[in-house]
PDB file of C-alpha atoms in Angstrom:
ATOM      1  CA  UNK L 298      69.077 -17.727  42.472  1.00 61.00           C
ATOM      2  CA  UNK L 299      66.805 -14.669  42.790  1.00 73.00           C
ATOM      3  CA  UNK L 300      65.380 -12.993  40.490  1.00 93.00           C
ATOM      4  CA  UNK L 301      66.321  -9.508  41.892  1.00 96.00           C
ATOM      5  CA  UNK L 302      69.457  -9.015  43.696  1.00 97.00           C
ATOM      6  CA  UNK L 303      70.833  -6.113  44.829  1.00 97.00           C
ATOM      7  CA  UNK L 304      74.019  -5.507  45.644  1.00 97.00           C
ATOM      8  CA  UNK L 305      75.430  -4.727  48.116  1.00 97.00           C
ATOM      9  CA  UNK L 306      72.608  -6.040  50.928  1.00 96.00           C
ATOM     10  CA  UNK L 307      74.274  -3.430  53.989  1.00 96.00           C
ATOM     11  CA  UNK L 308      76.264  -0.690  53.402  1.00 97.00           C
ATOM     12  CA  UNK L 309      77.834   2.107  56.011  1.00 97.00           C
ATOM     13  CA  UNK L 310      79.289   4.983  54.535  1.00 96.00           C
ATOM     14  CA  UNK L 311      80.262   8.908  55.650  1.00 97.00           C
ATOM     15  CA  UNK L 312      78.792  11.643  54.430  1.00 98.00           C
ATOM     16  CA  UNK L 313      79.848  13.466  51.078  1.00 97.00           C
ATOM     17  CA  UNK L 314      80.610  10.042  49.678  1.00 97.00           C
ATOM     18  CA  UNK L 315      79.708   8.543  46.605  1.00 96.00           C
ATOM     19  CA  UNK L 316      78.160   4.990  46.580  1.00 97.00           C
ATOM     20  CA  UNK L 317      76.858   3.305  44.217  1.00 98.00           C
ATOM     21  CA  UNK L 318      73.476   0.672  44.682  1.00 98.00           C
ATOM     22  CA  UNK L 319      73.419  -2.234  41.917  1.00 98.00           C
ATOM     23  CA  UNK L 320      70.229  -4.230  40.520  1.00 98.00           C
ATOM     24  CA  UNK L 321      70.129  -6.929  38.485  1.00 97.00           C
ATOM     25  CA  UNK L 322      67.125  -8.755  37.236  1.00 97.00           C
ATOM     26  CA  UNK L 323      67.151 -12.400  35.441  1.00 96.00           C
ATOM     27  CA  UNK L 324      63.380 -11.754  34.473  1.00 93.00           C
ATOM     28  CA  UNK L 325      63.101 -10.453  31.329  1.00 93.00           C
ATOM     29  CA  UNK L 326      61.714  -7.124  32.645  1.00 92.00           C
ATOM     30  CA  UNK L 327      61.212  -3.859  31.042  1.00 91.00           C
ATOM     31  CA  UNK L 328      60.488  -1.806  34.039  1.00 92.00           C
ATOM     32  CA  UNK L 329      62.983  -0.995  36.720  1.00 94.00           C
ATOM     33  CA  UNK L 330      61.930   0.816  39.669  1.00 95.00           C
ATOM     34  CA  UNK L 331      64.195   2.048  42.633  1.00 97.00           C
ATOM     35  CA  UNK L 332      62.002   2.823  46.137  1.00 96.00           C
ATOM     36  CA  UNK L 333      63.440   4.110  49.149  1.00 97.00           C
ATOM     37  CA  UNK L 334      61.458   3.017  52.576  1.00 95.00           C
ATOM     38  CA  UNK L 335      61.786   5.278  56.119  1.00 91.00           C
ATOM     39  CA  UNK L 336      59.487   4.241  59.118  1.00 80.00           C
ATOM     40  CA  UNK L 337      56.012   5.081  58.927  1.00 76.00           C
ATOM     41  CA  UNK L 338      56.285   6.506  54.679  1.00 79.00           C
ATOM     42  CA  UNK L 339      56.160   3.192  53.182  1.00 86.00           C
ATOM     43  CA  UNK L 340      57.828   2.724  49.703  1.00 92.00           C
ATOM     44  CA  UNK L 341      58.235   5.755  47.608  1.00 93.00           C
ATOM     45  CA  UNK L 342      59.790   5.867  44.376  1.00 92.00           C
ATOM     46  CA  UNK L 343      62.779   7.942  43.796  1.00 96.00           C
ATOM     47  CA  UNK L 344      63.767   6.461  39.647  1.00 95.00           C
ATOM     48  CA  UNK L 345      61.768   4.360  37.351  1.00 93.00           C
ATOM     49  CA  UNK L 346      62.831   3.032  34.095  1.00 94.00           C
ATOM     50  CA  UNK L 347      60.530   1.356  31.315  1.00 90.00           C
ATOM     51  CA  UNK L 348      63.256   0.485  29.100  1.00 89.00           C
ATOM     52  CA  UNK L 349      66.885   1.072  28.682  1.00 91.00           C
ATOM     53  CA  UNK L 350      66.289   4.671  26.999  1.00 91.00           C
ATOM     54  CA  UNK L 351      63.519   5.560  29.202  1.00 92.00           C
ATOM     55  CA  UNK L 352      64.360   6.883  32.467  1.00 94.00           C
ATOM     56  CA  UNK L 353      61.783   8.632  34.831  1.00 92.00           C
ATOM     57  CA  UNK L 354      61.946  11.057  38.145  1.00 93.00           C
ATOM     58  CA  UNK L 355      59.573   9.572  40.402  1.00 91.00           C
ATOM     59  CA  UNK L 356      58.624  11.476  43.680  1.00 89.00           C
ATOM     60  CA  UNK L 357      62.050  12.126  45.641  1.00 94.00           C
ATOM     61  CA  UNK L 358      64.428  11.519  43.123  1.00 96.00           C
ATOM     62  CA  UNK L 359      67.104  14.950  44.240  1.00 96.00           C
ATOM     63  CA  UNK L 360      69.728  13.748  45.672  1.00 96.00           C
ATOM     64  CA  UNK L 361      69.731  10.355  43.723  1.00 97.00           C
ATOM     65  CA  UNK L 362      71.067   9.634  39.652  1.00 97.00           C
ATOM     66  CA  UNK L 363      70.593   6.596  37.946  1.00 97.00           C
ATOM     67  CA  UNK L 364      71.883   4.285  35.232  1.00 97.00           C
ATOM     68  CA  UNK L 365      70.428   1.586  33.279  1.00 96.00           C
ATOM     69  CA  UNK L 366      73.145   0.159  31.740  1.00 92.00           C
ATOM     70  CA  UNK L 367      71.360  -2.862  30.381  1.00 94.00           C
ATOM     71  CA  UNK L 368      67.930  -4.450  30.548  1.00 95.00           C
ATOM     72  CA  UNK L 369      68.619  -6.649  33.029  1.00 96.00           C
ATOM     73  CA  UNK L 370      70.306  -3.974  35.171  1.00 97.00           C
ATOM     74  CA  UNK L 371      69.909  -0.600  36.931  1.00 98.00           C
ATOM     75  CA  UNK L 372      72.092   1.461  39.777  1.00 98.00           C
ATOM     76  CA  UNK L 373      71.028   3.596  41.650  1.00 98.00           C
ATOM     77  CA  UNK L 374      74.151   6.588  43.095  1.00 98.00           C
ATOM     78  CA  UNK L 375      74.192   9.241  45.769  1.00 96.00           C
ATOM     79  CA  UNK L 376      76.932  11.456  44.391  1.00 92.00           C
ATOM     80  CA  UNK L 377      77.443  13.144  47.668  1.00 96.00           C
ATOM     81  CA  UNK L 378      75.839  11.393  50.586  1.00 97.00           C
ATOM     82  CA  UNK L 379      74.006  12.778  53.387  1.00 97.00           C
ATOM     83  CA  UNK L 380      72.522  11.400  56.459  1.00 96.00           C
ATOM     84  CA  UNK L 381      68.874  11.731  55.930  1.00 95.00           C
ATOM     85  CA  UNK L 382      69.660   9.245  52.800  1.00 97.00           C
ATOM     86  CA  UNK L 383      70.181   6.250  55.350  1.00 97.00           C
ATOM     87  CA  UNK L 384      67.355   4.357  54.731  1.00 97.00           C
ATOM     88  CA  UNK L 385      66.187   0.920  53.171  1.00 96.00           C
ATOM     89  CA  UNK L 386      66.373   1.070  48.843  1.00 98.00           C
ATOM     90  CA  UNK L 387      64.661  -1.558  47.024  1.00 97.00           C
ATOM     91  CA  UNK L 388      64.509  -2.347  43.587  1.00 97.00           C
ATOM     92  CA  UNK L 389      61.864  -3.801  41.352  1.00 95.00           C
ATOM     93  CA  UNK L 390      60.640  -5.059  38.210  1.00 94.00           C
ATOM     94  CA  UNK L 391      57.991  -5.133  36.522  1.00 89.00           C
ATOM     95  CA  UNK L 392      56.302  -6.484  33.089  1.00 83.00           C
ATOM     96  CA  UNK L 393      54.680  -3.963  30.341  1.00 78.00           C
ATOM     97  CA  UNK L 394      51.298  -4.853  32.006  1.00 76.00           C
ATOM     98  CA  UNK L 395      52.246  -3.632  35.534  1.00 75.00           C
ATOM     99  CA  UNK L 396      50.591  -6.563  36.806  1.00 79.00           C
ATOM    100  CA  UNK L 397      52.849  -7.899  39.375  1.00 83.00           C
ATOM    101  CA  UNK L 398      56.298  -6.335  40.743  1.00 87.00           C
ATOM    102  CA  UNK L 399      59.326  -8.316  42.201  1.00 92.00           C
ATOM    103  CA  UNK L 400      61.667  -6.998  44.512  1.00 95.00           C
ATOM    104  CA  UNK L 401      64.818  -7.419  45.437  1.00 96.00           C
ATOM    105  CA  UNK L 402      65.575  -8.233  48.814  1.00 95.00           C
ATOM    106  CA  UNK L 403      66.543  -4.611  50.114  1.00 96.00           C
ATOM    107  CA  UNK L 404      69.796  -2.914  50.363  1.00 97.00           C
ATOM    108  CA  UNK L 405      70.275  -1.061  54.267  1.00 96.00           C
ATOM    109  CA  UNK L 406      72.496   1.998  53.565  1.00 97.00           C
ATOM    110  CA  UNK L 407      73.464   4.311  56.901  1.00 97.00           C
ATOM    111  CA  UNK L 408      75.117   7.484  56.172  1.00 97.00           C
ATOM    112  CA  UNK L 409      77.206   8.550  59.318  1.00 97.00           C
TER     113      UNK L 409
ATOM    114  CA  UNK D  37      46.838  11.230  39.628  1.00 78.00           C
ATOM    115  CA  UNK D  38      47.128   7.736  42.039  1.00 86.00           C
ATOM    116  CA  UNK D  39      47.344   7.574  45.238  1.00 91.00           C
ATOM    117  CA  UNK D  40      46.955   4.978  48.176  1.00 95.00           C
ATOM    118  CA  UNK D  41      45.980   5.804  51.291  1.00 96.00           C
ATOM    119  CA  UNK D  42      46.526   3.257  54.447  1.00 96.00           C
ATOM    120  CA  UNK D  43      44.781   5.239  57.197  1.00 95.00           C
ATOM    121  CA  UNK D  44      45.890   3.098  59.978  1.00 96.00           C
ATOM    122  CA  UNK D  45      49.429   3.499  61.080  1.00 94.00           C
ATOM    123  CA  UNK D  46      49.459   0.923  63.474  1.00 96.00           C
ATOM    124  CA  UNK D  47      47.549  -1.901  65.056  1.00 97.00           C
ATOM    125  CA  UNK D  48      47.912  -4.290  68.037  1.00 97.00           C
ATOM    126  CA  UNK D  49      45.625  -7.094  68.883  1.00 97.00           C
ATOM    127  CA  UNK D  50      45.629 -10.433  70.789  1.00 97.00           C
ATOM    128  CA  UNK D  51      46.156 -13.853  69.146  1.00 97.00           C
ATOM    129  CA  UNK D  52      43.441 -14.700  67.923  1.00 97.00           C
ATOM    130  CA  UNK D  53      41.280 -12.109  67.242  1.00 97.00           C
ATOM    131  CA  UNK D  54      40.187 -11.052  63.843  1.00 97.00           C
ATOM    132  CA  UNK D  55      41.853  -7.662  62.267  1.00 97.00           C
ATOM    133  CA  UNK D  56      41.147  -6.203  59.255  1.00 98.00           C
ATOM    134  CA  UNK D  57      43.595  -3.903  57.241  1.00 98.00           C
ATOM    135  CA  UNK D  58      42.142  -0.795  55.693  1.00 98.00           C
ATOM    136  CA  UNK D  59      43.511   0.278  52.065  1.00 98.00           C
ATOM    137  CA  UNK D  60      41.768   3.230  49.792  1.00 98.00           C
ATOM    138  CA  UNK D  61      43.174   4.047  46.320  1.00 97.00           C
ATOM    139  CA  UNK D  62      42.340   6.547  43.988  1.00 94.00           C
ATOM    140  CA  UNK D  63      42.941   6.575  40.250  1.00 91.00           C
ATOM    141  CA  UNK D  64      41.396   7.930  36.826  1.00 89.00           C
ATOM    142  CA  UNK D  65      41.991   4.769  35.313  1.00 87.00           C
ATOM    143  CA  UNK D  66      39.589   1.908  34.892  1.00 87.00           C
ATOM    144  CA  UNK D  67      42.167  -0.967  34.414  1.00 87.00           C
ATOM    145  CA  UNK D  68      44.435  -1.165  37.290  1.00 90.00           C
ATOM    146  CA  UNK D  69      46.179  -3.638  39.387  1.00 91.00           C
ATOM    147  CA  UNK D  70      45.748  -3.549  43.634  1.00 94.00           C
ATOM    148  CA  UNK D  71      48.161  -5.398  45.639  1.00 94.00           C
ATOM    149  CA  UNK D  72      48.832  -6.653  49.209  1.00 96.00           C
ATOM    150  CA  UNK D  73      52.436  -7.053  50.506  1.00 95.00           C
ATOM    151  CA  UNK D  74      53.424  -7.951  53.647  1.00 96.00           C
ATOM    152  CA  UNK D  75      57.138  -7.316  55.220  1.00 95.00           C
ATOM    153  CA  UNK D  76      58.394  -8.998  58.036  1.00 94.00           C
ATOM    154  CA  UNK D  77      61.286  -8.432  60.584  1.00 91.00           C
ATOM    155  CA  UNK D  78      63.878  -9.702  58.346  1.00 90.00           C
ATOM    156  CA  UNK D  79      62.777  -6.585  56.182  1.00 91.00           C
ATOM    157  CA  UNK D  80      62.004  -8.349  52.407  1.00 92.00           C
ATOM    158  CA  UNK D  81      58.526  -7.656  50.785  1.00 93.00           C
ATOM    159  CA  UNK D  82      56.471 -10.583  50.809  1.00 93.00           C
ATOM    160  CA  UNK D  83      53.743 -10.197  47.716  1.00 92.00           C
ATOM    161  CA  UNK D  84      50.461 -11.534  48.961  1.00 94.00           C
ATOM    162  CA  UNK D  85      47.763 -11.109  46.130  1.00 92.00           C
ATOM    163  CA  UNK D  86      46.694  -9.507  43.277  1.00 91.00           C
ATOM    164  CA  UNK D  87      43.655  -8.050  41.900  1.00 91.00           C
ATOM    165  CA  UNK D  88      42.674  -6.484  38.929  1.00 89.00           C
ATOM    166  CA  UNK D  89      39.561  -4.048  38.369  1.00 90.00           C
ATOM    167  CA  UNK D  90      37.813  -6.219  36.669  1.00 89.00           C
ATOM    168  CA  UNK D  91      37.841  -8.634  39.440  1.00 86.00           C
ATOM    169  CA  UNK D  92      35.481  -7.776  42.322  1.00 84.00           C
ATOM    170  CA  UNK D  93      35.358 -11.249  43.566  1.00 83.00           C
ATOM    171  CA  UNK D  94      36.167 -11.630  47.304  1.00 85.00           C
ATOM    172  CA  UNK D  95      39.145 -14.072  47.624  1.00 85.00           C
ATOM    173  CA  UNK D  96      40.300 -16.242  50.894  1.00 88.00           C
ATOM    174  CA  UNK D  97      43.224 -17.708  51.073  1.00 89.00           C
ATOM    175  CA  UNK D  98      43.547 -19.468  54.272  1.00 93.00           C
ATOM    176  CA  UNK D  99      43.512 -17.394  57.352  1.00 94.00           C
ATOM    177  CA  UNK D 100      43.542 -14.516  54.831  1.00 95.00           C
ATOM    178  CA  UNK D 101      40.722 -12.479  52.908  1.00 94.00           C
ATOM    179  CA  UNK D 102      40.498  -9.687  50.687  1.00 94.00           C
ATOM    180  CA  UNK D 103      37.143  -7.764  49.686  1.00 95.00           C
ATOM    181  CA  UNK D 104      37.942  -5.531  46.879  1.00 95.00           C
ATOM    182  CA  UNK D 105      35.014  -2.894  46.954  1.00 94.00           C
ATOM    183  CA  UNK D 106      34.711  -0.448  43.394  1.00 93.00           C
ATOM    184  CA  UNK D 107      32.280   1.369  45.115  1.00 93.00           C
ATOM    185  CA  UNK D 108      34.282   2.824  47.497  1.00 95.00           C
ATOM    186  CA  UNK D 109      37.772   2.289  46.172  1.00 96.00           C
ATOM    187  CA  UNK D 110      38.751  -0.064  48.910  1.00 96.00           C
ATOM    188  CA  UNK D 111      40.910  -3.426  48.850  1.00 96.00           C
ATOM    189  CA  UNK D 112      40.724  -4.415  52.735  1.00 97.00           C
ATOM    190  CA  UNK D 113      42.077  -7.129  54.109  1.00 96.00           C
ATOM    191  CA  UNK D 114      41.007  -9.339  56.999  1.00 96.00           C
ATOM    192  CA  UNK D 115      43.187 -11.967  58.902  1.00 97.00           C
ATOM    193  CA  UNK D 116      41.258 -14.420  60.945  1.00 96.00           C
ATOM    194  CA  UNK D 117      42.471 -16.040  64.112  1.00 97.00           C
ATOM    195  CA  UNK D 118      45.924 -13.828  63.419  1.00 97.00           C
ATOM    196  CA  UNK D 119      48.612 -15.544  65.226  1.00 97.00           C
ATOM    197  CA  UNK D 120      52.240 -13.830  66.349  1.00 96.00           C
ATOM    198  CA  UNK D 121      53.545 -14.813  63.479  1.00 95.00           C
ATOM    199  CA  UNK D 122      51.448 -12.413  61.131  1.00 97.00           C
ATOM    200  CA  UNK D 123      53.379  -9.964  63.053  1.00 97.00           C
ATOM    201  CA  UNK D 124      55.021  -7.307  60.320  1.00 97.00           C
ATOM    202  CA  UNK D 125      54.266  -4.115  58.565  1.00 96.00           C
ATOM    203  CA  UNK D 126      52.040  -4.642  55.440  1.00 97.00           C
ATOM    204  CA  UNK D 127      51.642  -2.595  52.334  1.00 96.00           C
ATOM    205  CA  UNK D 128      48.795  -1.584  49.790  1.00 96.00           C
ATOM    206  CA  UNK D 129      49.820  -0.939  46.523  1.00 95.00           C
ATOM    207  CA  UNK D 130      48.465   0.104  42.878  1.00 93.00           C
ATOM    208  CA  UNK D 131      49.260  -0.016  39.765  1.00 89.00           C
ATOM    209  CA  UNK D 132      47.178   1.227  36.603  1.00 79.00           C
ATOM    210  CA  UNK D 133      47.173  -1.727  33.860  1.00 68.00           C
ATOM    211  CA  UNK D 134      49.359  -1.031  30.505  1.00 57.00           C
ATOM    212  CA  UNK D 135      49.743   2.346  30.613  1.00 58.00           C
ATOM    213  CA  UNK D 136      52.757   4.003  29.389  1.00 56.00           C
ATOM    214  CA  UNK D 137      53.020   6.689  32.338  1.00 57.00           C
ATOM    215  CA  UNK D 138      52.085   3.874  34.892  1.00 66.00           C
ATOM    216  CA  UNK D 139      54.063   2.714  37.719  1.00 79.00           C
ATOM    217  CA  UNK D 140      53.739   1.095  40.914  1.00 85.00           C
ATOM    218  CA  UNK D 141      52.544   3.284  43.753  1.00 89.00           C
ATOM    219  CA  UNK D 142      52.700   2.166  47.702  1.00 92.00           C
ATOM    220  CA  UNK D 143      50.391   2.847  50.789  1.00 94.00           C
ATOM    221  CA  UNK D 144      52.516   4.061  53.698  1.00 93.00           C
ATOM    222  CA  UNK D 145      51.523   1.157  55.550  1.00 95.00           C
ATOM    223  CA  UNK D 146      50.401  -0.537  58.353  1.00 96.00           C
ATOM    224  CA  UNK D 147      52.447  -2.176  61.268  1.00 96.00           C
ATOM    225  CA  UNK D 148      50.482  -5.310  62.636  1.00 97.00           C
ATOM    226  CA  UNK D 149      51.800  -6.370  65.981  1.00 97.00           C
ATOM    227  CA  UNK D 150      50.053  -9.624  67.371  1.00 97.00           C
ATOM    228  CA  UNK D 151      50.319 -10.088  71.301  1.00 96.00           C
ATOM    229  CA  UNK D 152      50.981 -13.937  72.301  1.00 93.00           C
TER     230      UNK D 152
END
């Protein structure tokens, strides 16, 4: 099994929507990230969490909310979708040390 | 503040050659972590290696070589006698050791495309 899957892998969806993304981590992480990827920007973080209580606003977090309902998981929601959100989300953990990050394996959203 | 800077957008060269993959960071910090990750087609990040500041060795892995340079705040990274299949888009990243504000920040990358 992995040891970040998100769920679901490829979603469609209209605009105005809500959807919800879904993370789950079996390794024993603190940190939670969420990063959103368009051509030619590379990963940039939109949530990061270092701990169940501690929830952070990275660079283009409007648009986005979060939960981190447990350690071992974190969702990601557009409350009202919009089609400059499709794009490619992954998550990631990390340890306290920052020293190496795992990702999940990506989740494609389109918003039509 | 950190950033990560991966000047070149794109690059396209013959199998075979040798092509090198340019990554500058910037950061206040002296313990910090540099990465390499490398994402194919299929679209999942691939990590690739890790350095730490204290580290300035070179390291080869393969067909694969980093050169982590303080002095200039550069982690480049050189594939010899690429072949089609190194093919993807690959990403510098950075993250600053321990600290409580820290988190993991990404070059915009680089798309490799190796000609057959």
């Amino acid at each position: 099994d992995a040891d970040v899957t998100q769920t679901p892998r490829n979603r469609i969806t209209k605009t105005g929507k809500r959807i919800m993304l879904e993370c789950s981590q079996t390794k024993g992480h603190d940190r939670m990230y969420w990063y959103r990827q368009d051509p030619g920007l590379g990963l940039r973080l939109i949530y990061y969490s270092f701990d169940v209580k501690d929830i952070n606003k990275g660079e283009i977090s409007d648009g986005y909310s979060v939960s981190r309902q447990a350690q071992a998981k974190f969702s990601l929601s557009l409350e009202s979708a919009i089609p400059n959100q499709t794009a490619l989300y992954f998550c990631a953990t990390s340890d306290r040390s920052g020293s190496r990050a795992f990702f999940g394996q990506g989740t494609r959203l389109t918003v039509v | 503040a950190q950033k990560v800077t991966q000047a070149q957008t794109e690059i396209s060269v013959v199998e075979k050659e040798d092509v090198t993959l340019d990554c500058v960071y910037e950061t206040r910090d002296t313990t910090y972590y540099l990465f390499w990750y490398k994402q194919p087609p299929s679209g999942e990040l691939v990590f690739l290696i890790r350095r730490n500041s204290f580290d300035e060795q070179n390291e080869i892995s393969g067909r694969y070589s980093w050169n982590f340079q303080k002095s200039t705040s550069s982690f480049n990274f050189t594939i010899t006698a690429s072949q089609v299949v190194d093919s993807a888009v690959y990403f510098c990243a950075l993250s600053v050791q321990g600290s409580s504000a820290s988190k993991i920040i990404f070059g915009s990358g680089t798309r490799l495309s190796i000609r057959p």
